[in-house]
Each structure stands twice: as C-alpha cells, then as structure tokens.
C-alpha cells in the first residue's frame, strides 16, 4: 500500500457549458504565451523591437504543431493506421501526441520564413527564444499528466504517479515514475542554465539555442530509458534515444564551429534598431565626447542589456 503518491486527474477535460477545455491543449497554449513573453524581453534586451518575437511566432507555432504531430504519427503509425484503427484519430491532437523533434524541426522552418520576411537573422531570434522554449516544454509536459500518458516504470517512491486502469487502451493501474514531472523540472533547469550561460559567456549566433538543444537531449535520453509506453527500438535502444544522441552531437558540433567562425554576439539583430532603442523609437546617435551631437562615433554600439 502506497503511503504517498501523486494523484492523476480523473478527467483531462473540463466543460464550461458546451465548451470543452482540455488540459493538454491548455498547457500547450500557456507554454506558447510564456515562451513569447520571455523571448520578447530577451529580444528587446538584445536590441530588437517589441512585438517582433510574437510576429515570427505566428509562423513558427503552427509549423511547430504540425511538425510535432507529423513526427508522432509517423513514428507511431500503428496507433492510427493499424488493424482496427481509425486514421481520423491522427488529427485529434488534443488527445495527446506531439514529438518535440518534429516540432523543433518544422517550427524552425516557420521561424526562418518569418525571420526572412523581417530581414532578421534566425540564429539571433532562436537565441532570444531558447529559455522560453524550455519553460514552454516544462509547462506543456503537464498535459501528459492530464491525459495519464507517457509515464515511466513502476515505482514505490513517495512521488510515484498514480495511474488509473483503462482496459480500452491496455493501461494498467498502479504507481509509476512521473516522467512528465522529471522532464518538466529538467526543462526549468535548462532555462536557468541557458540564461546564466548567455550572461556569463555572451552567447550569440545560435549558440544559446544549441545549448538548450544539447542540454535537453541529455535529459531526454534518460527519460526514454524510464518510459514504458510502446516505442520502436533500433539495436535495443528506443528510437527517441537514438534521436537524442544524434541531435546532441549535432548541437555540440554547431556550438564549436559557430564559436570559431562567429565569435561574440550579433551587434545588430533587427534592421533599423541599434543597441537599446525600443520599439517605436528611433535609435539615438552616439556622439564623440565634447562634440556637437551630430557626429556619431564609428563602430560604436551600446552594450545590450542581458536577460
């Protein structure tokens, strides 16, 4: 008998009259808003305009949702196209099922389109958004708690997650490792790490984003080891475990090459905005000491704030 455990919600849906509010979707929406809010603060601190992060997110978020769903459906196709399955369920994103790898990959394509339309370097925008993405993942993982999914191996630890039986999907009642909670806490640590490293080492040209990616894959590899949901295996390792290894190597290699080719941080991240000039303001000219205020100092730029 367990003396302590984390209870699971009896339902993942709350009805406000005829309108259903699904916990999974609610967590994703909150995560997106937090990521845009924090990314906006960091973008302004780097010398960009307020609102630019949100404008580009209009492209990145839909692409990311589609990419995340595609990755899940492709890697778990038997859930939707196997015998006795209804392929229409592949469109029911509110029931759970988003692959972070697909979300980041296709989300990056959407962000690239948005950045290109604004004449903004994608790596700089990604650096500003990196900690917010980690926080968004931390919040989004609680959607798995509402759906009672993606838990780990059985455990008797006092923070074990109580799971209810559901014969329709083969779910067995018991207490399991709350991998959603582990990953949520890990993502919060990543957000703190990226913010600290960005301040300490003045990361630029996509290196803050690469640090976020590399750090996440380390934790994800461990979480995959704990999980008991069905998954494809390659050479005895879960597919997402191999993906974590490949993505980790790619992120580290990018950081090394980027640091050699483009040391330091971008001086200008958005056309028409220099240094700390805010949204809707014209950048202030820097003048030589004792000058008449009309001669800007060549090559000078204010030191951006750090968030």
Short mmCIF file of N, CA and C in Angstrom, two decimals, residues 27 30 45 89 97 105 112 115 124 127 133 141 150 155 159 165 168 179 187 189 194 210 232 236 245 261 305:
data_model
loop_
_atom_site.label_atom_id
_atom_site.label_comp_id
_atom_site.label_asym_id
_atom_site.label_seq_id
_atom_site.Cartn_x
_atom_site.Cartn_y
_atom_site.Cartn_z
N UNK A 27 -2.28 23.46 -21.52
CA UNK A 27 -0.87 23.53 -21.15
C UNK A 27 -0.01 24.02 -22.32
N UNK A 30 -0.62 27.87 -22.79
CA UNK A 30 0.08 28.64 -21.76
C UNK A 30 1.58 28.65 -22.04
N UNK A 45 16.15 43.23 -25.11
CA UNK A 45 17.43 43.42 -24.44
C UNK A 45 18.60 43.27 -25.41
N UNK A 89 -8.26 9.62 -36.21
CA UNK A 89 -7.73 9.97 -34.89
C UNK A 89 -6.35 10.62 -34.96
N UNK A 97 0.03 13.59 -28.10
CA UNK A 97 0.84 13.09 -29.19
C UNK A 97 1.50 14.18 -30.00
N UNK A 105 12.01 20.98 -35.52
CA UNK A 105 12.48 20.98 -36.91
C UNK A 105 11.57 21.81 -37.82
N UNK A 112 12.15 30.53 -39.79
CA UNK A 112 13.03 31.01 -40.86
C UNK A 112 12.24 31.87 -41.85
N UNK A 115 11.49 35.18 -40.08
CA UNK A 115 12.71 35.99 -39.96
C UNK A 115 13.13 36.56 -41.31
N UNK A 124 19.91 34.60 -34.17
CA UNK A 124 19.73 35.58 -33.11
C UNK A 124 18.35 35.45 -32.48
N UNK A 127 18.22 32.36 -30.32
CA UNK A 127 18.92 32.57 -29.04
C UNK A 127 18.01 33.27 -28.04
N UNK A 133 11.50 28.57 -24.73
CA UNK A 133 11.09 27.27 -25.26
C UNK A 133 11.21 26.19 -24.19
N UNK A 141 4.53 19.67 -20.64
CA UNK A 141 4.60 18.30 -20.15
C UNK A 141 3.48 17.98 -19.17
N UNK A 150 2.53 8.59 -21.06
CA UNK A 150 3.98 8.75 -21.10
C UNK A 150 4.62 8.72 -19.72
N UNK A 155 7.00 2.12 -9.66
CA UNK A 155 7.86 2.54 -8.55
C UNK A 155 7.04 2.60 -7.26
N UNK A 159 6.86 9.84 -4.54
CA UNK A 159 6.40 10.74 -5.61
C UNK A 159 5.96 9.95 -6.86
N UNK A 165 -6.65 2.46 -14.25
CA UNK A 165 -6.77 1.43 -15.28
C UNK A 165 -7.68 1.89 -16.42
N UNK A 168 -9.48 -0.25 -22.34
CA UNK A 168 -9.65 0.07 -23.76
C UNK A 168 -8.32 0.31 -24.46
N UNK A 179 7.46 10.63 -15.28
CA UNK A 179 8.46 11.17 -16.21
C UNK A 179 8.06 12.56 -16.71
N UNK A 187 13.55 20.77 -17.76
CA UNK A 187 13.43 21.89 -18.69
C UNK A 187 13.57 23.24 -17.96
N UNK A 189 15.42 23.70 -15.34
CA UNK A 189 16.86 23.81 -15.08
C UNK A 189 17.59 24.27 -16.35
N UNK A 194 20.65 28.18 -19.59
CA UNK A 194 20.84 28.98 -20.81
C UNK A 194 20.94 30.47 -20.47
N UNK A 210 21.56 26.29 -29.31
CA UNK A 210 22.24 24.99 -29.38
C UNK A 210 22.49 24.42 -27.99
N UNK A 232 9.31 2.15 -31.01
CA UNK A 232 10.17 1.40 -31.93
C UNK A 232 11.59 1.37 -31.36
N UNK A 236 18.27 -2.32 -29.87
CA UNK A 236 17.97 -2.40 -28.45
C UNK A 236 17.70 -1.08 -27.76
N UNK A 245 20.79 11.15 -29.16
CA UNK A 245 22.24 11.07 -29.37
C UNK A 245 22.66 11.87 -30.59
N UNK A 261 33.90 30.42 -36.01
CA UNK A 261 33.62 31.24 -37.20
C UNK A 261 33.01 32.59 -36.86
N UNK A 305 21.43 45.08 -22.89
CA UNK A 305 21.09 44.50 -21.60
C UNK A 305 21.07 43.00 -21.73
#
